[in-house]
PDB file of C-alpha atoms in Angstrom:
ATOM      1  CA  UNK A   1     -17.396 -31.635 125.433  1.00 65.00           C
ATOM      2  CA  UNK A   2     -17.038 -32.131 129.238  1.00 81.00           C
ATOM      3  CA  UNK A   3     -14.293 -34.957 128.816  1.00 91.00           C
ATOM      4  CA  UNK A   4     -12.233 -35.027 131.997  1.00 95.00           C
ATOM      5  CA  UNK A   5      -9.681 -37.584 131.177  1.00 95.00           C
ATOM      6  CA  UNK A   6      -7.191 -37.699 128.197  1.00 95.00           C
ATOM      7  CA  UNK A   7      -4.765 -40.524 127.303  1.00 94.00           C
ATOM      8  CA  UNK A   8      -2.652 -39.499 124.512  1.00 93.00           C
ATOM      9  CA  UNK A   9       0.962 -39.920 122.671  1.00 90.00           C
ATOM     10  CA  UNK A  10       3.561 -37.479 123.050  1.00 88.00           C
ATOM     11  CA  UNK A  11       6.550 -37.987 120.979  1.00 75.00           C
ATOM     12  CA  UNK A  12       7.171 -40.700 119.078  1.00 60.00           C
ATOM     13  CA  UNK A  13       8.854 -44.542 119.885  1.00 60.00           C
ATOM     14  CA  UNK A  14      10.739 -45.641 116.849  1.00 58.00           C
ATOM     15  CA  UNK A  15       9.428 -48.834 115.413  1.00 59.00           C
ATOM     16  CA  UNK A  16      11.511 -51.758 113.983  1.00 60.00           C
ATOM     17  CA  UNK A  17      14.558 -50.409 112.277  1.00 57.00           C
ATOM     18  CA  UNK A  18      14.824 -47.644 113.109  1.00 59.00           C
ATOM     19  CA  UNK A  19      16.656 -46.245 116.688  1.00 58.00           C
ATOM     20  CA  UNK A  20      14.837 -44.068 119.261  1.00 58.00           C
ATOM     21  CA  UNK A  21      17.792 -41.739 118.725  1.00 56.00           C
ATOM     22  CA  UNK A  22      16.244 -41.021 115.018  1.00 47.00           C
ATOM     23  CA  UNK A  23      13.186 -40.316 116.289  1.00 50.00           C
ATOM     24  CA  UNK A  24      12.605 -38.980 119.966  1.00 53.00           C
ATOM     25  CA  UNK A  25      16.105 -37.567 120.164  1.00 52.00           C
ATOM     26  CA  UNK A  26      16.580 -36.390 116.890  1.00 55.00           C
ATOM     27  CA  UNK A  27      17.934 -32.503 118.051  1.00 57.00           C
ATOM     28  CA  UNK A  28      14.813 -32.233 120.062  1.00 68.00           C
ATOM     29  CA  UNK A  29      15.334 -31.766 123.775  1.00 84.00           C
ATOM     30  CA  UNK A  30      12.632 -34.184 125.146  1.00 88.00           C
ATOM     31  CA  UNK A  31      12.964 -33.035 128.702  1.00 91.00           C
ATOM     32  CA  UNK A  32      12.534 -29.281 127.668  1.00 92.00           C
ATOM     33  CA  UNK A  33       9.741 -30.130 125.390  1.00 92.00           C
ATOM     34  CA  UNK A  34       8.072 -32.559 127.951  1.00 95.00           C
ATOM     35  CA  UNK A  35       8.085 -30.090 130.522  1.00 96.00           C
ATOM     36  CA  UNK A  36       6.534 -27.133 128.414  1.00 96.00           C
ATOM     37  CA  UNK A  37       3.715 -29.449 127.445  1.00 97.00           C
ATOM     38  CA  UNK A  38       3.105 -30.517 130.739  1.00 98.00           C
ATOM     39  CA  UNK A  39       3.590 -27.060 132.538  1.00 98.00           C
ATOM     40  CA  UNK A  40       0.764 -25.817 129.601  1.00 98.00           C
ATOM     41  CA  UNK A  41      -1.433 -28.649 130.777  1.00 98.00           C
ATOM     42  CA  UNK A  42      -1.308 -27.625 134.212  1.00 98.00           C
ATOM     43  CA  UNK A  43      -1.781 -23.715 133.901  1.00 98.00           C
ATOM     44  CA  UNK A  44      -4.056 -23.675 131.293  1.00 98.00           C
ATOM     45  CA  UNK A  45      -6.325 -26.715 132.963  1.00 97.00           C
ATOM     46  CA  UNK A  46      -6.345 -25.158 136.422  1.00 98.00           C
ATOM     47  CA  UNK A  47      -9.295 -25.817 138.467  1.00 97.00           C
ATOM     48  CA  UNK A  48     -11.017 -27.512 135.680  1.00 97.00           C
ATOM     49  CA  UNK A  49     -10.691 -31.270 137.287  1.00 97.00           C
ATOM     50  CA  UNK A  50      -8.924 -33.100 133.642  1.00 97.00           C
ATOM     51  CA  UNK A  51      -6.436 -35.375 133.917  1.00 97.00           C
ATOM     52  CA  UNK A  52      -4.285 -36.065 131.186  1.00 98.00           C
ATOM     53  CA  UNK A  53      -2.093 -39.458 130.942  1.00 98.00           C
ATOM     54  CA  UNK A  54       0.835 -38.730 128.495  1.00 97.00           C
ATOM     55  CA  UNK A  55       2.471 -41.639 126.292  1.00 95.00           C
ATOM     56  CA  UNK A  56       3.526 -43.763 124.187  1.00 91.00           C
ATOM     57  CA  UNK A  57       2.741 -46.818 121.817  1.00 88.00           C
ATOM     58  CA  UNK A  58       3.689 -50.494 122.242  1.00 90.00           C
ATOM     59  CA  UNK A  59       6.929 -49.892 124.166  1.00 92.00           C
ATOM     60  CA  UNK A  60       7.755 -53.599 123.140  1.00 94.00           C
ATOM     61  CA  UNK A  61       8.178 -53.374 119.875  1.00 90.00           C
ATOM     62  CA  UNK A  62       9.948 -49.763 120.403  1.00 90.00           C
ATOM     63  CA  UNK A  63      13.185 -52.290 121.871  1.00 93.00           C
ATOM     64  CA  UNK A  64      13.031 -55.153 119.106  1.00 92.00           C
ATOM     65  CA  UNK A  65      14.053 -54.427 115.210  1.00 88.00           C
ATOM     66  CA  UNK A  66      11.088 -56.379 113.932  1.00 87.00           C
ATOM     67  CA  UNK A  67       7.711 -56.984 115.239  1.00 86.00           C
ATOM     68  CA  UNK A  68       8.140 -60.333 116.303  1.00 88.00           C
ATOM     69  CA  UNK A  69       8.168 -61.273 120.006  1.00 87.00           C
ATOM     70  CA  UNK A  70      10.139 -64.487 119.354  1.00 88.00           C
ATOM     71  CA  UNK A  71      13.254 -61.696 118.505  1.00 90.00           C
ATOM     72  CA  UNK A  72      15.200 -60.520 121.017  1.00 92.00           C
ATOM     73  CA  UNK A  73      15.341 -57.008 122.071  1.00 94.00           C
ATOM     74  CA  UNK A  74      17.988 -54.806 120.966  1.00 93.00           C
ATOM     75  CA  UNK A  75      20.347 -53.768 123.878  1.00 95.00           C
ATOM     76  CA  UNK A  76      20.717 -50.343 122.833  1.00 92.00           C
ATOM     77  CA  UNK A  77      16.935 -49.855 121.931  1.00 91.00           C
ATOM     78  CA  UNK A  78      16.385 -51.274 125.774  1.00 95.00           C
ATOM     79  CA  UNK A  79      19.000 -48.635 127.470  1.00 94.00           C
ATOM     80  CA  UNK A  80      17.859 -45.573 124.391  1.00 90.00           C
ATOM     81  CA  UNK A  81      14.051 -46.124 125.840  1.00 93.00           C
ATOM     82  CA  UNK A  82      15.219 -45.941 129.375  1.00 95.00           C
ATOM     83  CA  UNK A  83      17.332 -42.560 129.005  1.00 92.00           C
ATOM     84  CA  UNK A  84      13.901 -41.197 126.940  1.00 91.00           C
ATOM     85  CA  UNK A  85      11.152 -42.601 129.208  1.00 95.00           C
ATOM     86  CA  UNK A  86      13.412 -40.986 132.366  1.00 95.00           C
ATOM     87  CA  UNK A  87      13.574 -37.953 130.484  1.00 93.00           C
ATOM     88  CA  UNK A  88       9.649 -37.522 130.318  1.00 94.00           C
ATOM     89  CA  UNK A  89       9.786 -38.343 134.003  1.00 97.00           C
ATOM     90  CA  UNK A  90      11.756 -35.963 135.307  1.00 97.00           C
ATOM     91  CA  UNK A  91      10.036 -33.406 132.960  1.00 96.00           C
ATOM     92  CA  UNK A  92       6.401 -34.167 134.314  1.00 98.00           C
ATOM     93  CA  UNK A  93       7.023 -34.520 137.323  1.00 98.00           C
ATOM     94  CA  UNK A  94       9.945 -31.049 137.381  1.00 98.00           C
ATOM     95  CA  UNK A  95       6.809 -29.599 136.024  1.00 98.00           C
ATOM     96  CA  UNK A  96       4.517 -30.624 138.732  1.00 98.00           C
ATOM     97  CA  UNK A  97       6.972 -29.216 141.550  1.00 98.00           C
ATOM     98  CA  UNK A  98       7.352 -25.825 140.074  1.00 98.00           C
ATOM     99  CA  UNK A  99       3.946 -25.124 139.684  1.00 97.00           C
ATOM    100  CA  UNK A 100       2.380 -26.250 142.817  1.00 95.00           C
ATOM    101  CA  UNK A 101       0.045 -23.578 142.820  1.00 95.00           C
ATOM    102  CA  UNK A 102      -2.380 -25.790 139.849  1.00 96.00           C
ATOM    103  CA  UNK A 103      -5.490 -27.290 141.718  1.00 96.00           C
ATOM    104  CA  UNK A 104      -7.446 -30.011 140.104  1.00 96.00           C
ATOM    105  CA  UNK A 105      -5.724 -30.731 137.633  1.00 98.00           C
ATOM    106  CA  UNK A 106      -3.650 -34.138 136.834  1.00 98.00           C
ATOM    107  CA  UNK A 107      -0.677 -35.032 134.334  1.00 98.00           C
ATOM    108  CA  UNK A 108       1.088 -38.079 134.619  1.00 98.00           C
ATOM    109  CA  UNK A 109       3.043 -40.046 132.213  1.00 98.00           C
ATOM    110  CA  UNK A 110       3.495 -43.598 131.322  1.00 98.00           C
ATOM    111  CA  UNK A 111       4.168 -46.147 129.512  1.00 97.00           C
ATOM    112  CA  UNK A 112       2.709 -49.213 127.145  1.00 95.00           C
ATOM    113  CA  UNK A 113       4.139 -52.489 127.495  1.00 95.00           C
ATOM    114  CA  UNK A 114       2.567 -54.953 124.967  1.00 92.00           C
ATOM    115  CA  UNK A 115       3.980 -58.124 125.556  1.00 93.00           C
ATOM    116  CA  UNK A 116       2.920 -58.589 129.118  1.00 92.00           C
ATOM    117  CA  UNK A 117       1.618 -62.249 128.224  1.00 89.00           C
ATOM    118  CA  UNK A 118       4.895 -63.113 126.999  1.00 90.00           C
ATOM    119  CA  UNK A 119       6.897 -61.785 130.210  1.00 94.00           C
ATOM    120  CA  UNK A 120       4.596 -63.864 132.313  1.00 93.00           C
ATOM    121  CA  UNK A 121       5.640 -66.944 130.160  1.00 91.00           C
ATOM    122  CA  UNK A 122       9.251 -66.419 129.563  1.00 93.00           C
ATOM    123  CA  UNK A 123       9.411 -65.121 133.362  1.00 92.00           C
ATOM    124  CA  UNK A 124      11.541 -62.269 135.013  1.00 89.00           C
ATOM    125  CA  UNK A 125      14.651 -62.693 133.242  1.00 93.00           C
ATOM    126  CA  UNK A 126      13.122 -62.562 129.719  1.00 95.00           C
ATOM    127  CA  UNK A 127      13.498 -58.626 128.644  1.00 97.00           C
ATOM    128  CA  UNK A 128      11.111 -56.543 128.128  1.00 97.00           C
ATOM    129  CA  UNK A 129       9.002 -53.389 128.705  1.00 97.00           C
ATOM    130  CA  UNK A 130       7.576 -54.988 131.879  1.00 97.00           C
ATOM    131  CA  UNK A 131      10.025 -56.932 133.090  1.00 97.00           C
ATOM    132  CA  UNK A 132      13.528 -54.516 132.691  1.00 97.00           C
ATOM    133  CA  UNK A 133      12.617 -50.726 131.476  1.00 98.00           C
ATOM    134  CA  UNK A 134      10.033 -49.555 133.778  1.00 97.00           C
ATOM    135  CA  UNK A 135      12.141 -50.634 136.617  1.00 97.00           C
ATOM    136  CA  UNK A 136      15.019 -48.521 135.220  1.00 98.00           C
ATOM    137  CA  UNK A 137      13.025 -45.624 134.567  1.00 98.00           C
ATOM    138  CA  UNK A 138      14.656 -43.197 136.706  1.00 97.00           C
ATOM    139  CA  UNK A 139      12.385 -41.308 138.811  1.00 98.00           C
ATOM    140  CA  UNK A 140       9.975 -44.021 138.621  1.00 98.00           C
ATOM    141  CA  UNK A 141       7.396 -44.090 136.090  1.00 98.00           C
ATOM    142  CA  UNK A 142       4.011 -42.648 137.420  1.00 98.00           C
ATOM    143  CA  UNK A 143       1.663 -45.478 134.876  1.00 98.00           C
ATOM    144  CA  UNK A 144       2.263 -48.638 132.813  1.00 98.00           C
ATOM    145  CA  UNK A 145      -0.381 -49.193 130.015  1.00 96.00           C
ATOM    146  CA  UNK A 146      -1.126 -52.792 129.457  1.00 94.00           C
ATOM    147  CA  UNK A 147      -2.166 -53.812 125.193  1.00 89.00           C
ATOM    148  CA  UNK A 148      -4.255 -56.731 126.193  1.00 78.00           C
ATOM    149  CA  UNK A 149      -5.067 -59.449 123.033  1.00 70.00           C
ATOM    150  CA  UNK A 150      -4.332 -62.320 121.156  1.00 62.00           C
ATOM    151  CA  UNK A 151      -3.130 -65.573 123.845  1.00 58.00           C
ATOM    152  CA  UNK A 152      -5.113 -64.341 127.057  1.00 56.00           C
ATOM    153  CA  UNK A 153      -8.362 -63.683 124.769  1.00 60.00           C
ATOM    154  CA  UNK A 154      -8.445 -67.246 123.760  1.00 61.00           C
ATOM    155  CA  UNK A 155      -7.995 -69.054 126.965  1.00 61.00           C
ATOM    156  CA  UNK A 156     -10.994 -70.688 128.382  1.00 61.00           C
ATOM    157  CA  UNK A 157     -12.053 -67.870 130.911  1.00 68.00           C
ATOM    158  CA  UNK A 158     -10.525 -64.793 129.233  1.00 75.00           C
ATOM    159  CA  UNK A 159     -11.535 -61.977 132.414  1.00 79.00           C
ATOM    160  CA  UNK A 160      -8.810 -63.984 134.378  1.00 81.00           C
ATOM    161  CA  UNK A 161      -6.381 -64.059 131.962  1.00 80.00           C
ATOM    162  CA  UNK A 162      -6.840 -60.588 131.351  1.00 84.00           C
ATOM    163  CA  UNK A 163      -6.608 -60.006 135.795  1.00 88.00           C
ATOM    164  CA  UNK A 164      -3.688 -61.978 135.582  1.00 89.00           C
ATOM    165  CA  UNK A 165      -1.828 -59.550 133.322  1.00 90.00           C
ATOM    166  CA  UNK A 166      -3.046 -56.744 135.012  1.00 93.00           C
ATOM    167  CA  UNK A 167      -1.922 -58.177 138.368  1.00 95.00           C
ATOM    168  CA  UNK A 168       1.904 -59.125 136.839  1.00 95.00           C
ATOM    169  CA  UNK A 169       2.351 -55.669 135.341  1.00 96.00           C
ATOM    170  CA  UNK A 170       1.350 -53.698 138.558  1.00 96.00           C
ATOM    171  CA  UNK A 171       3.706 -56.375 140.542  1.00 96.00           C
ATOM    172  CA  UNK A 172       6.331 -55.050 138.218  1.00 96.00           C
ATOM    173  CA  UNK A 173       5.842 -51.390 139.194  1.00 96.00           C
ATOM    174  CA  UNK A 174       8.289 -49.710 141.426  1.00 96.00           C
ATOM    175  CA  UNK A 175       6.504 -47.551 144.390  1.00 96.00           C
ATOM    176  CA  UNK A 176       5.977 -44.007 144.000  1.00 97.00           C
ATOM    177  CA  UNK A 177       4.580 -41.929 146.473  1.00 96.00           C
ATOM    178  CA  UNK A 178       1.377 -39.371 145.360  1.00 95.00           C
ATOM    179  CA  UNK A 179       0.409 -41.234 142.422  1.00 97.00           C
ATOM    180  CA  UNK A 180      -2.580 -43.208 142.710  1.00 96.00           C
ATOM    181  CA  UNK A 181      -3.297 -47.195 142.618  1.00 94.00           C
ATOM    182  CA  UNK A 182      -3.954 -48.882 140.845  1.00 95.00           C
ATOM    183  CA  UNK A 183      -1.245 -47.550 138.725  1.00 97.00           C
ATOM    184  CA  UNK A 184      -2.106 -50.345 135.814  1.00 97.00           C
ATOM    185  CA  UNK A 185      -4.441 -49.499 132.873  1.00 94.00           C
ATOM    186  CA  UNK A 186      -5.725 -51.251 129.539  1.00 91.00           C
ATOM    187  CA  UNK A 187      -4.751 -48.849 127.010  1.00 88.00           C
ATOM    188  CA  UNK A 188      -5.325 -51.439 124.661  1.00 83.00           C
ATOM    189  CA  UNK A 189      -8.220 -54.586 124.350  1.00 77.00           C
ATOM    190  CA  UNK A 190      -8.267 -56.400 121.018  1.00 72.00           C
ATOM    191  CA  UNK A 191      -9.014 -59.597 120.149  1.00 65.00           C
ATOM    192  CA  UNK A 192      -9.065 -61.409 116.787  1.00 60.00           C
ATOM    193  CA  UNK A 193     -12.095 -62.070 114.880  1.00 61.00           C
ATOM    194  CA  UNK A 194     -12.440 -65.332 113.931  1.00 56.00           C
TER     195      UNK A 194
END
């Protein structure tokens, strides 16, 4: 099929209860594993004009030990997805420097922050995938996915709602140079039935 973009998971996030560091960084070296997958990517998919966006689910509930916004994240969870989310960072773009011979061909990493609605609520200082990791992510993280749903779906004009947490995530986004804008995305859309 002549797809020419991917978005995809690589790794895994550890859900409620569990710690990244049983999961992600479990005696596997992310970085070395990140940058094999994204130095395949580039060789193999030379010349052929894909891009592939390499991920991760819900980051938000990755840093809480329950699904349930109204919990507070977990301190350690916050600083363990840092350290992994760097990690894949440095391996992408490592990857991306040593093979500078790859034409037209794209991998860049990011990240999904799913309570984007509840950042813009709480404001700044309320923690969160938005509002604390992905400004921590050390070298900066090349894309933030946004999961869109629930609140901002039921508010009288939903398409602003929706702008509006587009707009706050890509506000939260420290600059990187060579990546392209907008550097925001709805990996997600959902709304409830009802």
């Amino acid at each position: 099929m002549p797809f020419r973009s991917f978005i995809f998971w690589a790794g895994r996030c550890a859900g409620p209860g569990r710690t990244i560091k049983q999961t992600d960084l479990d005696g596997i070296d992310v970085y070395k594993e990140m940058y094999k997958l994204a130095v395949y990517l580039l060789k193999r998919y030379n010349g052929s004009g894909k891009t592939f966006m390499i991920g991760h689910w819900e980051g938000d509930w990755c840093i809480r030990d329950a699904l349930n916004k109204e919990l507070k994240p977990n301190p350690q969870k916050v600083k363990d997805l840092v350290e992994l989310l760097s990690d894949k960072q440095r391996a992408i773009d490592d990857a991306k420097r040593d093979n500078k011979c790859v034409k037209d061909v794209h991998v860049w990493h990011y990240t999904e922050a799913n309570l984007v609605e509840q950042s813009i609520k709480e404001g700044s200082g309320w923690v969160s995938v938005i509002n604390t990791v992905v400004k921590q992510v050390k070298p900066a993280i090349d894309y933030v996915s946004v999961s869109v749903g629930g609140d901002s779906l039921r508010e009288v004009n939903p398409t602003v709602a929706f702008h509006k947490t587009l707009d706050y995530a890509h506000r939260q986004l420290p600059y990187k140079r060579g990546v392209p804008e907008p550097r925001v995305f709805a990996g997600e859309y959902y709304f409830d039935l009802r």
